[in-house]
Amino acid sequence: MRKNNRIPLSPCLRRFRFYFDLLGKTAKDYLFFTDLQENLVMVSPNLVNDFDLPGEIMHDFDQYWVPLVHPEERGEYQSSISKVLASQVPCEHSLEYRVKNRKGEYIWICCRGRVGLDRDGNPYMFVGTMSRMAQRNQADEVTGLLNKYHRATGEGGAIMVFGLDNFKIVNETYNRMTGDIVLKRVADVIGNVIPPELTLFKLDGDEYALIYPNAKTEDVAEIFASVQSALSRPQDIDGHQYFCTASCGTVFYPEAGKDYLVLHKHAEAAMDIAKREGKNRNTIFSKEQYNRWVRSISMRDSIWESVENGCVGFSLFFQPQVSAVDQRLIGAEALLRWKNPKGRMVAPMEFIPILEETKLIIPVGKWIAEEAIKVCKRWRRFVPDFRVSINMSYEQIKDLSFKNFVEDCLERYDMPPDSIVLELTESKIVADWSFINKQFDSFRHLGIAVAMDDFGTGYSSLASLKNLSCDIVKIDREFVKKILENDFDRRLVQYVVDLCHSIGISCCIEGVEEEAEYELLTKECKADSIQGYLFGHPESVTDFEEKFLQG
Ligand code: C2E
Ligand code: CA
Ligand code: CA
């Protein structure tokens, strides 16, 4: 209902009233329009209603408004307003502050307004909007509850933030309305399994938060397990069946922070980690993991930039591979290096998972292949049968354009297929033997050798040997480390090499650091080739040439 305190409109307000009312019908925000000469303000009905103001037209608005502004922000509010109104150039008032609503609660609003000048340059009108800051208000609400618990018990507890897995797909496949129903349904499901005295907050998007006073690790695990099991049943919505699992990030307070905003940020990061690690799980916040997460987020941005700028910052190092029989240099493995924008070398273990996760390994992998082939062409001048081994991620083997790219590259540089070897780590591929084999075979048909990398690190090593058709097996350093003191390990290497030889696969041993290891591996184990610090570390192109080719 319209509240009318019967103050007549000034000519200026009358002129704009029509537009103002029209705007008020479409906007959710609060609107205001001030005739500065008459000190008369016109506000939208929602503002009158929510803050119990005397009417839509008011003289000297601040007499009603200032008392409602939170004392902590009152000074800031008044100085911002007077500064804007005194200005002789059009300028903006923009401030976030709390105001008391008709229920007596302080809510955060963001107020933006601009002063218009008349032809003589005098402030003439002041127009703008105020919007409710939903997230900040929610944070206050949760903080209020947290403080209440804290005062009541004096003890800490846990905050669990739940986020739906793959919710975007629901929205994209169906529509927003179905999405909203799913969100509501999931809230009910979670609400039903948590202890009745706890409150579940609906947060922005597809997230929910639960405050659990005095919770221990076991309590949190138990709650998550019940949520998980409740969500493992399909939800029937409008005749469609949905499986909608949730990931969760948990922080314990006060250990992980005292301020709700900090705690929430940490819980959300833990949830993001839970999603990255495979979804449908709960991750408990730890400072170390959080720091790693922050680093990986900023690293991801820098990596994108590097790739967009034509792989600047990336380079290839090469580690020599020698024949086990006579220590002759037969090739090298190309190992990717990346310098971040500050010029610091980042370990491959850190940046390669990011390249894989973002699928940037696909363009970068092509860059690697091309660089490696170029280098191999150069080095064949010194060693005519030189071969470069190129690491290939699972993502790359799934990308069918990689094979064509490699084939085309060999052609462009006029290099035979036996100048490269493609290495694939077996630990990631257990699921899909027949597909991998098909891809391997298509490379082998071209005459390109494929190697199974890191043999012995995954638990399915023998299974992959049985299932994968490859030309070379690279036995990991894990196997080699103890061969000098451990008879079993030595025999194991010996048998694996034997087995490989019996089916025509050659064996390269990685991580050979000592002369005695080398002796054993060649004489007793009959390895074919060796790659390890004993014969050389990974080096840049120029250093490699200097050390191994021109000497
Ligand atoms: P990898 O393919 O098993 O590469 C061999 C790693 O063992 C290299 O580490 C190398 O420096 C190290 N190494 C070689 N000899 C010795 C030794 O005698 N002792 C010891 N302790 N270590 C030795 P790096 O360069 O740090 O690479 C780590 C991993 O990053 C590689 O393991 C590979 O999985 C991945 N990677 C490197 N470059 C690429 C690439 O271009 N593409 C892909 N997809 N992955 C790559
Ligand atoms: Ca490798
Ligand atoms: Ca390896």
XYZ file of C-alpha atoms and ligand atoms in Angstrom:
599
model
C 0.000 0.000 0.000
C 1.219 3.471 -0.840
C 2.010 5.679 2.095
C 1.179 9.273 1.353
C 2.271 12.010 3.675
C 0.831 14.607 1.300
C 3.881 16.693 0.628
C 3.457 18.400 -2.745
C 5.962 17.621 -5.472
C 8.343 20.308 -6.617
C 8.341 21.094 -10.375
C 11.619 19.232 -10.733
C 10.307 16.071 -9.063
C 7.078 16.300 -11.019
C 9.033 16.323 -14.269
C 10.797 13.053 -13.428
C 8.083 11.297 -11.468
C 6.791 9.275 -14.397
C 10.212 7.776 -15.189
C 10.982 7.276 -11.548
C 7.804 5.248 -10.981
C 8.484 3.227 -14.098
C 12.001 2.408 -12.949
C 10.714 1.519 -9.491
C 8.452 -1.102 -11.042
C 11.326 -2.907 -12.738
C 14.174 -2.578 -10.241
C 14.627 -4.635 -7.104
C 16.878 -2.003 -5.603
C 15.731 1.035 -3.636
C 15.644 4.251 -5.676
C 15.966 7.874 -4.607
C 15.753 11.195 -6.386
C 16.526 14.443 -4.574
C 15.662 17.948 -5.647
C 18.598 19.668 -3.987
C 17.282 23.180 -4.329
C 14.087 22.321 -2.443
C 15.756 19.696 -0.227
C 12.954 17.368 -1.240
C 13.435 13.664 -1.833
C 11.340 11.108 -3.668
C 11.981 7.437 -2.849
C 10.638 4.137 -4.142
C 7.819 2.486 -2.156
C 9.996 -0.509 -1.151
C 12.296 1.849 0.772
C 9.343 3.417 2.594
C 8.033 0.000 3.440
C 11.253 -1.733 4.496
C 12.501 1.156 6.650
C 9.177 2.472 7.835
C 9.669 5.968 6.445
C 6.881 8.579 6.641
C 6.203 8.643 2.901
C 7.536 8.589 -0.628
C 8.102 12.330 -0.627
C 10.089 13.740 2.281
C 11.556 17.043 3.268
C 15.106 16.847 4.584
C 15.490 13.106 4.095
C 18.470 12.850 6.437
C 16.395 13.702 9.501
C 14.753 10.282 9.042
C 17.661 8.388 7.513
C 20.662 9.342 9.633
C 19.186 7.911 12.856
C 18.710 4.577 11.056
C 22.315 4.392 9.859
C 24.477 2.198 12.079
C 26.441 4.400 14.515
C 29.692 2.832 13.306
C 29.135 4.048 9.764
C 27.143 7.212 10.513
C 30.129 9.562 10.422
C 31.345 8.076 7.160
C 27.867 8.385 5.656
C 27.494 12.046 6.596
C 30.911 13.075 5.391
C 30.470 11.267 2.072
C 27.100 12.942 1.458
C 28.270 16.436 2.349
C 31.367 16.057 0.210
C 29.333 15.017 -2.800
C 26.776 17.786 -2.352
C 29.392 20.479 -1.930
C 31.261 19.493 -5.035
C 31.218 21.794 -8.031
C 31.855 18.968 -10.467
C 29.574 15.965 -10.992
C 30.809 13.341 -8.574
C 29.715 10.056 -7.110
C 28.674 8.912 -3.675
C 29.391 5.239 -3.167
C 29.260 3.677 0.251
C 28.468 0.406 1.972
C 26.821 0.806 5.342
C 24.289 -0.729 7.664
C 20.769 0.629 8.163
C 18.131 -0.469 10.636
C 15.049 -1.905 8.907
C 11.497 -1.864 10.247
C 12.151 -5.117 12.143
C 14.939 -3.361 13.999
C 17.704 -5.378 12.272
C 20.709 -3.756 10.716
C 21.207 -4.783 7.111
C 24.067 -3.954 4.783
C 23.277 -1.829 1.790
C 25.408 -0.478 -0.990
C 24.403 3.063 -1.897
C 25.440 4.711 -5.149
C 24.319 8.155 -6.186
C 25.322 10.957 -8.522
C 24.869 14.664 -8.363
C 23.662 16.497 -11.457
C 24.565 20.158 -11.961
C 22.366 22.794 -13.567
C 23.470 25.099 -16.383
C 25.196 27.407 -13.926
C 27.133 24.566 -12.394
C 25.118 24.398 -9.173
C 24.178 21.012 -7.666
C 20.648 20.458 -8.835
C 19.691 16.854 -8.229
C 21.042 13.809 -6.456
C 19.899 10.479 -7.873
C 20.775 6.905 -7.147
C 20.064 3.413 -5.877
C 20.628 1.416 -2.753
C 20.952 -2.336 -2.989
C 20.827 -4.957 -0.291
C 24.122 -6.799 -0.021
C 22.722 -10.303 0.207
C 26.001 -12.077 0.798
C 27.200 -9.669 3.419
C 23.884 -9.768 5.214
C 23.973 -13.527 5.168
C 27.496 -13.487 6.541
C 26.232 -11.261 9.367
C 23.394 -13.636 10.011
C 25.721 -16.609 10.261
C 28.227 -14.605 12.290
C 25.402 -13.701 14.661
C 24.614 -17.357 15.114
C 28.271 -18.260 15.504
C 28.685 -15.634 18.206
C 25.555 -16.835 19.929
C 26.863 -20.418 20.000
C 30.227 -19.215 21.113
C 28.765 -17.205 23.943
C 26.552 -20.117 24.930
C 29.209 -22.797 24.988
C 32.496 -20.925 24.946
C 33.730 -23.680 22.704
C 34.451 -24.094 19.028
C 32.910 -26.324 16.431
C 32.769 -26.859 12.716
C 31.385 -25.098 9.680
C 30.558 -27.388 6.795
C 29.958 -25.854 3.387
C 28.199 -28.137 0.922
C 28.224 -27.579 -2.835
C 26.397 -29.635 -5.417
C 28.447 -31.627 -7.883
C 27.675 -30.938 -11.537
C 24.784 -28.605 -10.745
C 25.591 -26.608 -13.870
C 24.590 -29.598 -15.959
C 21.101 -29.631 -14.383
C 20.666 -25.948 -15.208
C 21.983 -26.363 -18.701
C 20.101 -29.558 -19.530
C 16.779 -28.444 -18.115
C 16.101 -24.919 -16.965
C 16.499 -22.561 -14.056
C 13.140 -23.545 -12.608
C 14.080 -27.222 -12.477
C 17.423 -26.097 -11.063
C 15.626 -24.252 -8.257
C 13.527 -27.303 -7.471
C 16.677 -29.427 -7.288
C 18.270 -26.911 -4.923
C 15.225 -26.923 -2.682
C 15.016 -30.706 -2.738
C 18.666 -31.113 -1.817
C 18.230 -28.616 1.017
C 15.363 -30.773 2.318
C 17.422 -33.948 1.991
C 20.327 -32.441 3.937
C 17.959 -30.798 6.405
C 16.394 -34.172 7.152
C 19.594 -35.982 8.031
C 21.254 -33.369 10.224
C 20.545 -33.253 13.943
C 17.351 -31.228 14.507
C 19.037 -28.545 16.601
C 21.329 -27.516 13.739
C 20.468 -24.923 11.104
C 21.244 -25.273 7.417
C 21.824 -21.987 5.602
C 21.184 -21.625 1.921
C 24.067 -19.652 0.493
C 24.574 -18.144 -2.921
C 24.245 -20.411 -5.922
C 24.282 -24.113 -5.180
C 25.859 -23.946 -1.738
C 24.691 -24.579 1.789
C 26.365 -24.041 5.122
C 25.944 -25.856 8.381
C 27.220 -24.662 11.725
C 27.882 -27.500 14.102
C 28.867 -26.335 17.575
C 31.265 -28.546 19.518
C 31.680 -30.910 16.580
C 34.610 -33.291 16.471
C 36.110 -34.896 13.384
C 33.945 -38.008 13.884
C 30.743 -35.947 14.065
C 31.554 -34.194 10.836
C 32.379 -37.491 9.131
C 29.123 -38.967 10.345
C 27.064 -36.054 9.012
C 28.772 -36.180 5.678
C 28.251 -39.928 5.422
C 24.510 -39.497 6.037
C 24.262 -36.694 3.484
C 26.166 -38.846 1.027
C 23.938 -41.829 1.547
C 20.749 -39.725 1.361
C 21.931 -38.209 -1.924
C 22.939 -41.569 -3.358
C 19.281 -42.272 -4.053
C 17.899 -40.631 -7.184
C 15.602 -37.643 -6.673
C 12.440 -37.676 -8.669
C 11.654 -34.209 -9.971
C 8.860 -33.626 -12.472
C 9.112 -37.238 -13.533
C 12.874 -36.973 -14.127
C 15.335 -38.924 -12.048
C 18.315 -36.995 -10.757
C 21.471 -38.125 -9.101
C 22.855 -35.100 -7.388
C 25.841 -35.657 -5.126
C 27.488 -33.002 -2.988
C 31.045 -32.116 -2.052
C 31.848 -30.560 1.261
C 34.548 -28.405 2.811
C 34.848 -28.325 6.583
C 36.622 -25.863 8.855
C 36.994 -26.161 12.576
C 36.762 -22.892 14.485
C 38.358 -21.147 16.187
C 41.448 -23.051 14.850
C 40.869 -22.045 11.215
C 39.871 -18.457 11.972
C 37.526 -16.441 14.158
C 35.813 -14.229 11.627
C 33.019 -15.891 9.678
C 34.133 -14.431 6.346
C 37.577 -15.969 6.784
C 36.117 -19.268 7.922
C 33.753 -19.319 4.990
C 36.544 -18.581 2.542
C 38.555 -21.458 3.980
C 35.596 -23.829 3.919
C 34.876 -22.960 0.290
C 38.496 -23.568 -0.649
C 38.354 -26.973 1.074
C 35.172 -27.716 -0.872
C 36.855 -26.750 -4.120
C 39.681 -29.128 -3.271
C 37.119 -31.849 -2.554
C 35.626 -31.275 -6.010
C 38.984 -31.339 -7.706
C 39.928 -34.540 -5.957
C 36.963 -36.343 -7.420
C 33.751 -34.880 -5.897
C 31.241 -36.501 -3.548
C 33.642 -36.198 -0.618
C 34.426 -34.038 2.372
C 37.737 -32.211 2.728
C 38.814 -30.834 6.053
C 40.600 -27.514 5.798
C 44.318 -27.438 6.496
C 46.564 -24.427 6.210
C 49.157 -26.251 4.091
C 46.590 -27.533 1.640
C 45.004 -24.087 1.484
C 48.330 -22.440 0.694
C 48.937 -24.969 -2.034
C 45.455 -24.276 -3.389
C 46.031 -20.500 -3.438
C 49.351 -21.054 -5.214
C 47.774 -23.340 -7.765
C 44.996 -20.805 -8.472
C 47.471 -18.023 -9.156
C 49.754 -20.404 -11.011
C 46.845 -21.398 -13.207
C 46.359 -17.770 -14.261
C 50.026 -17.330 -15.072
C 50.084 -20.592 -17.014
C 47.111 -19.477 -19.100
C 48.958 -16.304 -19.872
C 52.118 -18.162 -20.855
C 50.183 -20.436 -23.177
C 48.204 -17.581 -24.722
C 51.455 -15.816 -25.476
C 52.772 -18.724 -27.509
C 54.203 -20.809 -24.625
C 56.545 -18.100 -23.310
C 58.176 -19.231 -20.099
C 58.160 -22.868 -21.211
C 61.319 -24.628 -22.287
C 62.555 -28.154 -22.789
C 65.447 -29.744 -20.959
C 66.984 -32.947 -22.219
C 68.381 -35.847 -20.241
C 70.719 -38.281 -22.014
C 69.834 -41.925 -22.520
C 72.714 -44.311 -23.102
C 73.001 -47.851 -24.362
C 73.460 -50.211 -21.415
C 76.009 -52.273 -23.321
C 78.572 -49.641 -24.302
C 77.308 -46.389 -22.731
C 76.944 -44.841 -26.140
C 74.564 -41.837 -26.292
C 71.445 -43.002 -28.114
C 68.883 -40.365 -27.282
C 67.368 -38.044 -24.711
C 64.115 -37.523 -22.859
C 62.529 -34.107 -23.345
C 61.484 -32.740 -19.938
C 59.258 -29.701 -19.722
C 60.312 -26.700 -17.641
C 58.324 -23.587 -16.763
C 59.442 -20.275 -15.344
C 56.678 -18.276 -13.697
C 56.361 -14.546 -14.531
C 58.651 -13.733 -11.603
C 61.333 -15.862 -13.209
C 61.232 -18.706 -10.695
C 61.517 -22.265 -12.013
C 58.478 -24.261 -10.943
C 58.742 -28.027 -10.431
C 57.025 -30.157 -13.114
C 55.168 -31.981 -10.324
C 53.470 -28.678 -9.549
C 52.609 -27.303 -12.974
C 51.993 -30.439 -15.053
C 48.896 -31.472 -13.060
C 47.531 -27.973 -13.743
C 48.241 -28.284 -17.451
C 46.410 -31.599 -17.415
C 43.468 -30.399 -15.380
C 42.929 -27.342 -17.581
C 43.576 -29.394 -20.714
C 46.215 -26.827 -21.631
C 48.504 -29.827 -21.961
C 46.902 -30.289 -25.384
C 48.320 -27.106 -26.996
C 51.469 -27.223 -24.845
C 51.959 -30.886 -25.773
C 51.961 -29.960 -29.446
C 54.508 -27.243 -28.766
C 56.664 -29.810 -26.916
C 56.453 -32.305 -29.771
C 57.453 -29.709 -32.346
C 60.362 -28.355 -30.281
C 61.583 -31.886 -29.564
C 61.488 -32.861 -33.225
C 63.392 -29.689 -34.191
C 66.067 -30.440 -31.608
C 66.311 -34.050 -32.697
C 66.919 -32.918 -36.277
C 69.824 -30.766 -35.064
C 71.349 -33.532 -32.973
C 71.134 -36.176 -35.653
C 74.040 -34.286 -37.219
C 76.121 -35.545 -34.298
C 74.430 -38.883 -33.645
C 72.667 -40.188 -36.774
C 70.230 -42.518 -34.965
C 69.466 -40.086 -32.107
C 65.920 -40.440 -30.656
C 64.002 -38.010 -28.508
C 61.500 -39.362 -26.001
C 58.433 -37.204 -25.553
C 56.106 -37.490 -22.563
C 52.478 -37.753 -23.430
C 49.635 -37.225 -20.974
C 46.461 -39.235 -21.008
C 44.621 -36.061 -22.057
C 46.771 -35.912 -25.167
C 46.184 -39.474 -26.177
C 42.440 -38.835 -25.885
C 42.793 -35.855 -28.214
C 42.681 -37.370 -31.655
C 44.287 -34.358 -33.348
C 47.599 -35.042 -31.571
C 48.458 -37.962 -33.841
C 47.896 -35.919 -36.991
C 49.910 -33.078 -35.537
C 52.881 -35.339 -34.818
C 52.681 -36.943 -38.225
C 52.556 -33.539 -39.897
C 55.435 -32.262 -37.778
C 57.698 -35.150 -38.763
C 56.874 -34.430 -42.368
C 57.529 -30.695 -42.075
C 60.952 -31.248 -40.527
C 61.641 -34.155 -42.823
C 62.292 -36.534 -39.962
C 61.672 -40.303 -39.926
C 59.217 -41.725 -37.372
C 61.991 -43.561 -35.549
C 63.369 -40.216 -34.368
C 60.809 -40.027 -31.585
C 59.443 -42.212 -28.800
C 56.178 -41.393 -27.061
C 56.075 -42.137 -23.330
C 52.852 -42.662 -21.434
C 52.593 -43.064 -17.671
C 50.561 -46.132 -16.900
C 49.281 -45.073 -13.495
C 46.431 -43.024 -14.940
C 45.126 -45.342 -17.574
C 43.987 -48.483 -15.819
C 40.397 -47.990 -16.914
C 40.548 -48.088 -20.635
C 42.956 -50.634 -22.068
C 41.353 -51.188 -25.425
C 41.145 -47.488 -26.224
C 44.767 -46.880 -25.209
C 45.875 -49.851 -27.231
C 44.063 -48.568 -30.289
C 45.818 -45.219 -29.940
C 49.176 -46.867 -29.296
C 48.710 -49.029 -32.349
C 47.900 -46.071 -34.550
C 51.240 -44.498 -33.561
C 53.060 -47.776 -34.030
C 51.548 -48.124 -37.494
C 53.227 -44.855 -38.343
C 56.518 -46.324 -37.160
C 56.646 -44.336 -33.924
C 57.740 -46.338 -30.872
C 55.707 -46.073 -27.673
C 57.016 -46.530 -24.161
C 55.261 -47.358 -20.920
C 56.672 -44.884 -18.418
C 57.268 -45.319 -14.673
C 56.810 -49.083 -14.652
C 56.548 -50.260 -11.067
C 54.992 -47.179 -9.531
C 51.357 -48.068 -10.125
C 50.018 -51.223 -8.495
C 48.871 -52.592 -11.813
C 52.257 -52.810 -13.469
C 52.096 -56.436 -14.486
C 48.513 -56.041 -15.608
C 49.455 -53.177 -17.875
C 52.343 -55.165 -19.276
C 49.870 -57.868 -20.144
C 47.280 -55.474 -21.543
C 49.284 -52.811 -23.341
C 51.144 -53.247 -26.548
C 54.271 -51.126 -26.382
C 57.849 -51.194 -27.637
C 59.718 -49.993 -24.569
C 59.152 -50.302 -20.830
C 60.806 -47.689 -18.632
C 61.450 -49.141 -15.203
C 61.072 -46.514 -12.516
C 63.717 -45.391 -10.060
C 61.594 -46.839 -7.227
C 62.681 -50.278 -8.420
C 66.307 -49.347 -8.833
C 66.853 -47.542 -5.543
C 67.293 -50.662 -3.460
C 68.767 -53.181 -5.875
C 72.183 -52.955 -4.241
C 71.029 -53.952 -0.812
C 67.908 -55.904 -1.588
C 68.135 -59.212 -3.349
C 64.398 -59.375 -4.007
C 64.343 -56.021 -5.821
C 67.296 -57.029 -7.949
C 65.618 -60.269 -8.948
C 62.393 -58.443 -9.678
C 64.115 -56.134 -12.136
C 65.853 -59.109 -13.668
C 62.555 -60.976 -14.168
C 60.726 -57.958 -15.567
C 63.518 -57.394 -18.097
C 63.484 -61.084 -18.976
C 59.736 -61.098 -19.395
C 59.853 -57.991 -21.587
C 62.595 -59.427 -23.767
C 60.625 -62.629 -24.247
C 57.825 -60.624 -25.884
C 60.093 -58.306 -27.825
C 59.927 -55.248 -25.548
C 63.111 -53.400 -24.692
C 63.811 -52.019 -21.203
C 65.124 -48.629 -20.181
C 66.071 -48.212 -16.538
C 65.507 -44.792 -15.004
C 67.191 -43.069 -12.108
C 70.555 -44.776 -12.168
C 72.826 -42.713 -9.940
C 75.716 -45.011 -9.018
C 78.337 -46.974 -10.878
C 77.560 -50.122 -8.879
C 73.888 -49.892 -9.810
C 74.852 -49.585 -13.437
C 77.122 -52.633 -13.257
C 74.391 -54.752 -11.738
C 71.714 -53.548 -14.130
C 73.717 -54.297 -17.240
C 75.536 -57.472 -16.232
C 72.861 -59.260 -14.220
C 69.636 -57.610 -15.251
C 70.464 -57.180 -18.927
C 68.815 -53.781 -19.292
C 68.880 -52.259 -22.788
C 69.275 -48.591 -22.016
C 69.889 -46.355 -19.041
C 68.756 -42.899 -18.069
C 70.007 -41.393 -14.830
C 72.163 -38.819 -13.116
C 75.156 -41.145 -13.480
C 75.192 -40.286 -17.188
C 73.735 -36.832 -17.029
C 71.112 -34.551 -15.535
C 68.433 -32.844 -17.620
C 70.121 -29.911 -19.407
C 69.102 -27.011 -21.609
C 69.666 -27.417 -25.364
C 72.930 -25.476 -25.352
C 74.323 -27.182 -22.264
C 73.361 -30.583 -23.620
C 75.220 -29.893 -26.852
C 78.263 -28.671 -25.019
C 78.370 -31.568 -22.561
C 77.316 -34.541 -24.639
C 77.619 -33.776 -28.323
C 80.586 -31.585 -29.034
C 83.104 -32.909 -26.541
P 59.418 -38.762 -15.763
O 58.818 -38.805 -17.122
O 59.518 -40.052 -15.019
O 60.809 -38.063 -15.920
C 61.948 -38.460 -15.263
C 62.179 -37.681 -14.039
O 63.175 -38.300 -13.262
C 62.718 -36.278 -14.358
O 62.178 -35.392 -13.404
C 64.196 -36.435 -14.145
O 64.863 -35.244 -13.822
C 64.217 -37.413 -12.984
N 65.478 -38.166 -12.944
C 66.202 -38.563 -13.986
N 67.302 -39.244 -13.599
C 67.279 -39.272 -12.247
C 68.171 -39.834 -11.247
O 69.183 -40.421 -11.527
N 67.812 -39.672 -9.959
C 66.676 -39.034 -9.590
N 66.398 -38.926 -8.300
N 65.822 -38.474 -10.506
C 66.120 -38.602 -11.840
P 61.453 -34.056 -13.797
O 62.148 -33.413 -14.945
O 61.311 -33.304 -12.522
O 60.047 -34.502 -14.315
C 59.118 -35.025 -13.470
C 57.928 -35.569 -14.200
O 57.169 -34.544 -14.835
C 58.293 -36.507 -15.342
O 58.601 -37.753 -14.826
C 57.006 -36.522 -16.119
O 56.058 -37.364 -15.534
C 56.553 -35.096 -15.974
N 56.953 -34.384 -17.174
C 58.149 -33.754 -17.447
N 58.108 -33.212 -18.675
C 56.912 -33.512 -19.208
C 56.270 -33.235 -20.456
O 56.851 -32.633 -21.378
N 54.989 -33.694 -20.642
C 54.351 -34.403 -19.673
N 53.118 -34.830 -19.926
N 54.910 -34.690 -18.497
C 56.187 -34.259 -18.262
Ca 58.976 -39.895 -18.888
Ca 59.704 -42.054 -15.767
